[in-house]
Amino acid sequence: MLPSDLTHLTPSQVDDLRRKLAAAGCDPPPGARTVAELQDAFAQLRKRHGLAPSDKIDGDLLRCLDAAAGHLFGEVLRDELDMLRPEAGDMREEALDAALPPDRERLLRRAHGGMLTGLALSGGGVRSATFSLGALQALARCGLLRHIDYLSTVSGGGFVGGWLSRCLHANGGDIGKVEAMLAPQAGSVEAPELRFLRQYSNYLSPQGGMFSADTWTLVGTYVRNTGLNLAMLVAWMCALLLLPRFTVWAVHRVVAPGGAWTHLADIAWILGVLLFLFAVFCIALSISSKPESSRGMRRFPLSQGAVLWCINLPLLLAGFLGSLGLWRHGGAAPSTFLPAQLEGRWHWLLAPGLVYFIVWACGWYLAHDRSSPYRRTGYTVCAAGAAAVLLVLLEAGRAFAPGILALLRADAARLSLLLCWTVGLLLALAGWLAIYTRLHADPPLRDLTRAELGEGLSHFLCAMGALTLGTLLLLGGMAVLPDPAGQRVLNDAIALATFGMPLMMALFAATMTLMIGLVGRLYSDASREWWSRQGAWTAIFALLWLTVYATCFYIPPLLHWTWLTYEPWSNLGTLLGWLAMTAFGLKAGSSMSTGARGAPDPKLELVARLAPYVFTVGIFALLSSLVQVTVALPHIACPGARLTCVLRAHADATLATDGTTLLLAFGAFLGAALLLGWRVDINKFSLYMLYRNRVVRAWFGAGNRARQPHPFTGFDPNDDMLLAELRYGRPYPIVNTALNLVSGAELAWQTRRTASFAFTPRWCGYE
């Protein structure tokens, strides 16, 4: 049992306990200096692990802390010192203190007093291993190897380091025998361990040559493993490339004349408007919220994920659904900006700006902490604004989408009257609350300052102007759309699914840019930066959408037209050129003339940067063609193989594809990907295992005195051993590795993309 106060602990020990509690998720005070300040965090730990409540910090509690948070470097070093330099009985820590993190200063004094010696063997493949072997032999001849406490290795140095540890283990940890083996007397027979290394100096393919079984084993293993991994990857990518075809299949049934789902076009338009208004409301909340409010809370989560999910995603869906609803209004006469349904209704051009400002104002008001007695009035006005927006949307639906009301079986006149009464009552209630609060407030407080009112009025005028111009741009674009009957290639469900949403996002970006410019100085730098970052994410998603859909529906017919137009040898040359560009880019990327390792060559730098994109475009083009042939094989019936004819043939085949075919193909590709992902372990079916097995045979097999290799393959599973079996030996091995970081929030690591990670017989990890 440990004392509950632990007043004898040093500040470094308390800090280590705090760090471990934080790693265990117990929220200790950041500036805790005594154990008493950590009692609440320890109570959380007890509750989490089902321990009985107590004020005492006992061994069970510390073991739970170790299990939840791991160990610190000081604890690891203390354990290693206890093994390498054990202290005298009167100097050892008491059992009570041994369960706690050690004092850093005392630990460092002990480490320096132990006069520890380490040997580091650097990386560099088999050449480094060969050089390091010579260094070990020189140390053995001088009798210095027995004085080494630590053996730190990485990459090629780990080959010979592992071999040395294997030999030590085979000799029962007797370093003297290993030194004698490494430094034999003149005229004596070379040790079997050294002779084995010499025999397997070419460890990947001991017997070279064109017709050597070792050479062809390497080739066969590479082809097998690469083929299985590529099959899994191709199946996943084909399944993903089928998803846009489901979208086109659904869009075709909405926009095609006589389509099964044409009645959903107006619903899509209304849903798009609602999603857009929701995004505007969240934009106002996000851009107006402060990181920390006066009440210690936020009205809107300000993280990047919240913006992407609550703003960008609704905007993208609104653009897609809005394009479906507006598509059928295209093709108006170029002499007017207005479609037929808008003739004589110019006042509706002001509706988008009005609705936008009302929703924005509600979000802006709710984003601020209001301690004024007027806040209830403001909330009531916001409710009135929401009712007014619904009234405008209802009137718009009655004017431009009467089918919606028929579908919902709603009486537009009664709904409009009800909403008008609702708006009037809410505004009357707001006025009464304002007057009552004004009369009874002591002293009277104002909820909105003159500056805020002026900013709101300016924002209203700018929103009206920008949204009106944006609406005119939208209507102008709809007016110049080609007639579906005359331009089927450019005006069908494929073109709508591919270009509709990106064009709507471009229109939104242009409108917001105009509005930000009109608002001018009233917008803060922080607000403009917010819009810039939000616009960047919108552009990323729109370009990604455009790239994926264009690859799915326009690259396959282009490749087909190229195949029909040019000679086979020319097409084969293009394919070989693509492969050569990829291979040359890989070679250039590892060259000393690229990157920061040597004198850069601008041409090679350009090739190295372009090669991945060229390879990616080529792969997706080939896979898109494979998917096209699988689910929608085109029939070219026109002479001359004109590009427009090939495009039309592919579009007809795509639009004629039924949902059952798409589902079967998607299920087949997805099933194959899941099956291969389940059965094919990428760590087993990769070059890593091929490389590892041969390194173990060459370097660890040399230290296996009881080696019994398979007569056919030459491998012995007993060549390898567990690292934990070396936990009491000297020199104590440290195997250095690097963890690949795919992504992370640490900006300082964005170039290196790795983190240090160490393996030892007793511990593994990093700090």
PDB file of N, CA and C in Angstrom, residues 109 343 564:
ATOM      1  N   ARG A 109      21.745  10.867 -12.938  1.00  0.00           N
ATOM      2  CA  ARG A 109      23.004  10.676 -12.201  1.00  0.00           C
ATOM      3  C   ARG A 109      23.399   9.207 -12.179  1.00  0.00           C
ATOM      4  N   GLU A 343     -41.783  35.014 -67.138  1.00  0.00           N
ATOM      5  CA  GLU A 343     -42.207  36.181 -67.901  1.00  0.00           C
ATOM      6  C   GLU A 343     -43.254  36.960 -67.096  1.00  0.00           C
ATOM      7  N   LEU A 564     -10.366   3.436 -82.770  1.00  0.00           N
ATOM      8  CA  LEU A 564     -10.969   3.259 -84.089  1.00  0.00           C
ATOM      9  C   LEU A 564     -10.324   4.144 -85.145  1.00  0.00           C
TER      10      LEU A 564
END
